[in-house]
């Protein structure tokens, strides 16, 4: 058994740039990159294996043909989608459906819960998260009256903050923020408001009715602004039925024992894993029942599991 290293899919967007390539050492011919899909088995952008006997396969092919790597008991589509997002502009205000709504209304296997780890942000940055409506009638009234300032909650952010964003939570990343996003493998987004911006002379489509259908009222801050559990150099952000995310700050080496399959993203520093060199920007899969991995160097690692 070997560790499986992945190359990200680089996603172009109109507001994109070159920061992700520069920060994480990724190659791209485009200077309009807004997202890197680090671990993706989603048809809209696949990450690929770059080493060993599975070299060249997409993560989707690996999942479909070699389920033993992840666990034969795991059914359906690959559960996660992990991205770096470099927001050079305010992203649209959106909300995602839960699994039930996605299945019934969109004929898709997954809704979308997501989470953000703030890798970096400008001074005095903020995000839009949650809303102030007591119920759906009030939510609709604010929208009809275009009272966005009254409806939406603004939250100041700083580097290292973590937000859990269950399906039904209104949210928007704002300008100047670099995040690590972990989400369910789904691309269903309902856009509530896009600042009346024009793209090629047209406003982008909004999905007001579906947004009102799926939004959680009232907003529950306690599910979103989660206090991480700090155990020395190990910080547990979340562990629920959708995903678990833990950060390790490696200084003097680290041995970890793995039973389930795991994803590891190096978000800072450099070092090695089982004597293979790794650095900021490296992403790899630890197959199921892999056993012990030996990590050396000075790094920050995100360990992610579904
Ligand atoms: Zn979202």
Short mmCIF file of C-alpha atoms and ligand atoms in Angstrom, two decimals:
data_model
loop_
_atom_site.label_atom_id
_atom_site.label_comp_id
_atom_site.label_asym_id
_atom_site.label_seq_id
_atom_site.Cartn_x
_atom_site.Cartn_y
_atom_site.Cartn_z
CA UNK A 1 0.00 0.00 0.00
CA UNK A 2 1.21 3.48 -0.78
CA UNK A 3 0.21 7.05 -0.08
CA UNK A 4 -1.66 8.58 -3.01
CA UNK A 5 -0.67 12.11 -4.01
CA UNK A 6 -3.08 14.32 -5.95
CA UNK A 7 -2.78 17.16 -8.42
CA UNK A 8 -5.54 19.78 -8.13
CA UNK A 9 -7.95 20.92 -10.80
CA UNK A 10 -7.39 24.64 -11.32
CA UNK A 11 -10.64 26.51 -11.83
CA UNK A 12 -10.78 29.70 -13.87
CA UNK A 13 -13.17 32.48 -12.89
CA UNK A 14 -13.55 36.05 -14.18
CA UNK A 15 -12.35 37.52 -10.90
CA UNK A 16 -9.45 35.05 -10.55
CA UNK A 17 -5.70 35.71 -10.41
CA UNK A 18 -2.40 33.95 -9.71
CA UNK A 19 -2.23 33.92 -5.92
CA UNK A 20 -3.11 30.22 -5.50
CA UNK A 21 -0.40 29.19 -7.99
CA UNK A 22 2.17 31.36 -6.21
CA UNK A 23 1.22 30.37 -2.65
CA UNK A 24 0.97 26.63 -3.24
CA UNK A 25 3.32 26.03 -6.20
CA UNK A 26 0.64 24.82 -8.62
CA UNK A 27 1.03 25.02 -12.38
CA UNK A 28 -1.52 26.69 -14.61
CA UNK A 29 -1.51 28.46 -17.96
CA UNK A 30 -4.25 30.78 -16.75
CA UNK A 31 -3.86 34.01 -14.81
CA UNK A 32 -7.54 33.88 -13.83
CA UNK A 33 -7.51 31.11 -11.26
CA UNK A 34 -9.98 31.55 -8.42
CA UNK A 35 -10.09 28.05 -6.98
CA UNK A 36 -7.93 24.94 -6.76
CA UNK A 37 -9.97 21.76 -6.29
CA UNK A 38 -7.45 19.82 -4.24
CA UNK A 39 -9.43 16.69 -3.64
CA UNK A 40 -12.25 16.37 -6.13
CA UNK A 41 -14.08 13.46 -7.72
CA UNK A 42 -16.65 15.89 -9.08
CA UNK A 43 -17.11 15.86 -12.88
CA UNK A 44 -16.93 19.66 -12.94
CA UNK A 45 -13.22 19.46 -12.04
CA UNK A 46 -11.30 16.29 -11.23
CA UNK A 47 -8.09 15.98 -9.25
CA UNK A 48 -5.63 13.39 -10.54
CA UNK A 49 -3.22 10.88 -9.03
CA UNK A 50 0.42 11.84 -9.67
CA UNK A 51 2.37 8.88 -8.24
CA UNK A 52 2.55 5.11 -7.99
CA UNK A 53 0.53 2.46 -9.71
CA UNK A 54 -2.61 4.61 -10.03
CA UNK A 55 -0.76 7.52 -11.63
CA UNK A 56 -2.92 9.36 -14.19
CA UNK A 57 -6.27 8.19 -12.82
CA UNK A 58 -8.75 10.81 -11.72
CA UNK A 59 -9.97 10.61 -8.15
CA UNK A 60 -13.37 9.60 -9.53
CA UNK A 61 -11.84 6.64 -11.40
CA UNK A 62 -9.88 5.67 -8.30
CA UNK A 63 -13.06 5.78 -6.20
CA UNK A 64 -15.14 3.87 -8.79
CA UNK A 65 -12.61 1.13 -9.63
CA UNK A 66 -10.58 0.76 -6.43
CA UNK A 67 -13.07 1.22 -3.61
CA UNK A 68 -10.88 -0.96 -1.36
CA UNK A 69 -8.55 2.05 -0.96
CA UNK A 70 -11.34 3.94 0.78
CA UNK A 71 -13.43 1.11 2.21
CA UNK A 72 -15.75 -1.32 0.41
CA UNK A 73 -18.51 -0.36 2.84
CA UNK A 74 -18.64 3.21 1.46
CA UNK A 75 -21.44 3.62 -1.08
CA UNK A 76 -22.50 6.30 -3.56
CA UNK A 77 -20.30 9.13 -4.86
CA UNK A 78 -17.00 10.20 -3.29
CA UNK A 79 -18.18 12.12 -0.22
CA UNK A 80 -15.95 15.21 -0.11
CA UNK A 81 -14.75 18.15 -2.16
CA UNK A 82 -11.82 20.18 -0.80
CA UNK A 83 -10.73 23.49 -2.32
CA UNK A 84 -8.56 26.53 -1.90
CA UNK A 85 -10.55 29.64 -2.78
CA UNK A 86 -8.92 33.01 -3.40
CA UNK A 87 -11.72 35.57 -3.27
CA UNK A 88 -10.54 38.65 -5.13
CA UNK A 89 -14.06 40.02 -5.13
CA UNK A 90 -17.19 39.60 -3.02
CA UNK A 91 -18.74 36.23 -3.87
CA UNK A 92 -22.49 36.01 -4.36
CA UNK A 93 -24.74 35.52 -1.33
CA UNK A 94 -25.90 31.94 -1.38
CA UNK A 95 -27.44 29.03 0.42
CA UNK A 96 -27.29 25.28 -0.26
CA UNK A 97 -29.93 22.56 0.11
CA UNK A 98 -29.67 19.55 2.41
CA UNK A 99 -29.48 15.97 1.09
CA UNK A 100 -33.25 15.39 1.08
CA UNK A 101 -34.01 18.54 -0.90
CA UNK A 102 -31.15 17.85 -3.34
CA UNK A 103 -32.47 14.34 -4.00
CA UNK A 104 -36.14 15.28 -4.42
CA UNK A 105 -35.86 18.63 -6.22
CA UNK A 106 -32.52 18.39 -8.06
CA UNK A 107 -32.20 14.60 -8.53
CA UNK A 108 -28.68 14.90 -7.11
CA UNK A 109 -27.20 12.50 -4.54
CA UNK A 110 -25.91 15.16 -2.14
CA UNK A 111 -26.88 18.49 -0.70
CA UNK A 112 -24.08 20.71 0.46
CA UNK A 113 -22.76 21.30 3.92
CA UNK A 114 -19.47 23.18 3.85
CA UNK A 115 -16.85 24.61 6.15
CA UNK A 116 -14.23 27.32 5.90
CA UNK A 117 -10.80 27.58 7.43
CA UNK A 118 -9.46 31.11 6.95
CA UNK A 119 -5.90 30.70 5.62
CA UNK A 120 -5.34 34.40 5.17
CA UNK A 121 -7.32 37.61 4.86
CA UNK A 122 -6.85 41.35 4.50
CA UNK A 123 -6.91 43.48 7.63
CA UNK A 124 -10.50 44.18 8.81
CA UNK A 125 -11.95 41.46 6.57
CA UNK A 126 -15.38 40.01 7.11
CA UNK A 127 -17.78 37.41 5.79
CA UNK A 128 -21.54 37.32 5.49
CA UNK A 129 -22.92 34.54 7.59
CA UNK A 130 -26.47 33.91 8.76
CA UNK A 131 -29.41 36.32 8.81
CA UNK A 132 -31.67 38.25 11.17
CA UNK A 133 -35.11 37.00 10.08
CA UNK A 134 -37.20 35.26 12.74
CA UNK A 135 -39.12 33.16 10.21
CA UNK A 136 -39.46 32.58 6.46
CA UNK A 137 -42.17 35.27 6.04
CA UNK A 138 -39.83 37.86 7.50
CA UNK A 139 -36.94 36.48 5.42
CA UNK A 140 -39.03 36.90 2.27
CA UNK A 141 -40.12 40.41 3.26
CA UNK A 142 -36.52 41.58 3.68
CA UNK A 143 -35.71 40.20 0.20
CA UNK A 144 -38.80 41.74 -1.43
CA UNK A 145 -37.85 45.11 0.07
CA UNK A 146 -34.17 44.66 -0.85
CA UNK A 147 -33.24 45.31 2.77
CA UNK A 148 -30.00 43.36 2.52
CA UNK A 149 -28.27 45.34 5.25
CA UNK A 150 -31.02 44.47 7.71
CA UNK A 151 -31.30 40.84 6.63
CA UNK A 152 -27.67 39.72 6.50
CA UNK A 153 -25.21 39.30 9.35
CA UNK A 154 -21.63 40.46 8.93
CA UNK A 155 -18.88 38.75 10.90
CA UNK A 156 -15.31 40.01 11.28
CA UNK A 157 -12.71 37.36 10.54
CA UNK A 158 -9.03 36.73 11.08
CA UNK A 159 -6.48 34.17 9.96
CA UNK A 160 -7.08 30.77 11.54
CA UNK A 161 -10.83 31.20 12.11
CA UNK A 162 -13.07 28.26 11.32
CA UNK A 163 -16.74 28.27 10.31
CA UNK A 164 -19.07 25.34 9.93
CA UNK A 165 -21.77 26.03 7.36
CA UNK A 166 -24.59 23.47 7.46
CA UNK A 167 -27.01 23.26 4.51
CA UNK A 168 -29.57 26.07 4.90
CA UNK A 169 -27.05 28.68 6.14
CA UNK A 170 -26.89 31.94 4.16
CA UNK A 171 -23.25 32.81 3.47
CA UNK A 172 -20.78 34.71 1.30
CA UNK A 173 -17.03 34.97 1.23
CA UNK A 174 -15.90 38.53 0.76
CA UNK A 175 -13.03 40.19 -1.01
CA UNK A 176 -9.46 39.57 0.15
CA UNK A 177 -9.98 36.17 1.76
CA UNK A 178 -8.10 32.94 1.12
CA UNK A 179 -9.84 29.87 2.49
CA UNK A 180 -9.60 26.12 2.67
CA UNK A 181 -13.11 24.89 1.98
CA UNK A 182 -14.22 21.38 2.84
CA UNK A 183 -17.66 20.46 1.57
CA UNK A 184 -19.88 17.62 0.52
CA UNK A 185 -19.30 16.53 -3.07
CA UNK A 186 -22.02 18.68 -4.60
CA UNK A 187 -22.25 21.74 -6.79
CA UNK A 188 -25.79 22.89 -5.98
CA UNK A 189 -25.85 26.57 -5.11
CA UNK A 190 -28.86 28.85 -4.79
CA UNK A 191 -27.92 32.46 -5.32
CA UNK A 192 -29.89 34.89 -3.20
CA UNK A 193 -28.22 38.14 -4.14
CA UNK A 194 -25.32 39.11 -6.39
CA UNK A 195 -24.93 42.82 -5.53
CA UNK A 196 -26.79 43.63 -8.79
CA UNK A 197 -23.52 43.04 -10.65
CA UNK A 198 -23.37 42.54 -14.39
CA UNK A 199 -21.41 39.80 -16.11
CA UNK A 200 -21.10 40.27 -19.88
CA UNK A 201 -23.82 42.90 -19.58
CA UNK A 202 -26.24 40.60 -17.74
CA UNK A 203 -27.10 39.85 -14.15
CA UNK A 204 -26.46 36.26 -13.08
CA UNK A 205 -29.50 34.15 -12.38
CA UNK A 206 -30.90 34.24 -8.84
CA UNK A 207 -32.79 31.41 -7.12
CA UNK A 208 -34.98 33.24 -4.63
CA UNK A 209 -37.76 30.67 -4.29
CA UNK A 210 -35.41 27.75 -3.73
CA UNK A 211 -33.33 29.84 -1.33
CA UNK A 212 -36.41 30.54 0.78
CA UNK A 213 -37.34 26.84 0.60
CA UNK A 214 -34.03 25.67 2.02
CA UNK A 215 -32.95 28.46 4.38
CA UNK A 216 -32.88 27.65 8.08
CA UNK A 217 -34.96 30.11 10.17
CA UNK A 218 -34.02 31.42 12.60
CA UNK A 219 -30.24 31.36 12.10
CA UNK A 220 -28.45 29.23 14.69
CA UNK A 221 -25.05 30.78 15.38
CA UNK A 222 -24.01 27.96 17.74
CA UNK A 223 -23.88 25.49 14.82
CA UNK A 224 -21.70 27.80 12.72
CA UNK A 225 -19.25 29.61 15.00
CA UNK A 226 -17.83 26.49 16.56
CA UNK A 227 -15.21 26.61 19.27
CA UNK A 228 -12.35 24.29 18.30
CA UNK A 229 -11.04 21.75 20.80
CA UNK A 230 -7.35 22.47 21.36
CA UNK A 231 -5.18 19.60 22.62
CA UNK A 232 -1.65 20.95 22.44
CA UNK A 233 -0.58 20.91 18.79
CA UNK A 234 -3.80 19.22 17.69
CA UNK A 235 -6.85 21.34 16.99
CA UNK A 236 -10.17 19.62 16.34
CA UNK A 237 -12.53 21.89 14.45
CA UNK A 238 -15.41 19.59 13.70
CA UNK A 239 -16.43 15.98 13.73
CA UNK A 240 -19.97 15.33 12.52
CA UNK A 241 -21.82 13.07 10.09
CA UNK A 242 -20.63 15.15 7.09
CA UNK A 243 -16.93 15.55 7.83
CA UNK A 244 -14.22 15.72 10.44
CA UNK A 245 -11.43 18.29 10.27
CA UNK A 246 -8.38 18.42 12.51
CA UNK A 247 -5.24 20.55 12.27
CA UNK A 248 -1.84 19.29 13.44
CA UNK A 249 0.98 21.73 14.03
CA UNK A 250 4.10 19.63 13.47
CA UNK A 251 7.32 20.77 15.12
CA UNK A 252 9.21 17.74 16.40
CA UNK A 253 7.87 15.00 14.19
CA UNK A 254 4.66 13.10 14.51
CA UNK A 255 3.52 9.50 14.19
CA UNK A 256 -0.13 8.85 13.48
CA UNK A 257 -1.92 5.54 13.19
CA UNK A 258 -4.65 5.32 10.52
CA UNK A 259 -7.50 2.88 10.19
CA UNK A 260 -10.01 4.80 8.06
CA UNK A 261 -8.99 6.50 4.83
CA UNK A 262 -7.89 10.10 5.37
CA UNK A 263 -7.02 13.14 3.34
CA UNK A 264 -4.04 15.25 4.38
CA UNK A 265 -3.46 18.79 3.07
CA UNK A 266 -0.20 20.59 3.89
CA UNK A 267 -1.22 24.21 4.44
CA UNK A 268 2.11 25.55 5.77
CA UNK A 269 5.80 24.61 5.91
CA UNK A 270 7.70 21.61 4.59
CA UNK A 271 8.98 18.24 5.67
CA UNK A 272 8.39 14.60 4.85
CA UNK A 273 5.93 11.77 5.24
CA UNK A 274 7.46 8.28 5.41
CA UNK A 275 10.62 9.88 3.96
CA UNK A 276 8.76 11.32 0.94
CA UNK A 277 9.26 15.10 0.70
CA UNK A 278 6.12 17.18 1.13
CA UNK A 279 5.48 20.93 1.40
CA UNK A 280 2.79 23.58 1.52
CA UNK A 281 0.43 22.70 -1.34
CA UNK A 282 0.87 18.90 -1.12
CA UNK A 283 -2.35 16.90 -0.84
CA UNK A 284 -2.54 13.15 -0.38
CA UNK A 285 -4.75 10.24 0.56
CA UNK A 286 -3.87 7.78 3.29
CA UNK A 287 -5.60 4.53 2.22
CA UNK A 288 -7.79 2.58 4.61
CA UNK A 289 -5.91 0.36 7.11
CA UNK A 290 -2.62 2.03 6.13
CA UNK A 291 -1.28 1.90 9.65
CA UNK A 292 1.36 4.28 10.89
CA UNK A 293 2.72 7.31 9.04
CA UNK A 294 5.86 9.13 10.16
CA UNK A 295 5.93 12.86 9.67
CA UNK A 296 8.99 15.08 10.02
CA UNK A 297 9.60 18.78 9.50
CA UNK A 298 7.80 21.96 10.48
CA UNK A 299 4.34 22.04 9.02
CA UNK A 300 0.68 22.66 9.50
CA UNK A 301 -1.45 19.78 8.28
CA UNK A 302 -5.18 19.48 7.83
CA UNK A 303 -6.48 15.95 8.35
CA UNK A 304 -9.88 15.51 6.80
CA UNK A 305 -12.23 12.58 6.80
CA UNK A 306 -15.88 12.12 5.82
ZN1 LIG B 1 -21.33 27.92 -0.46
#
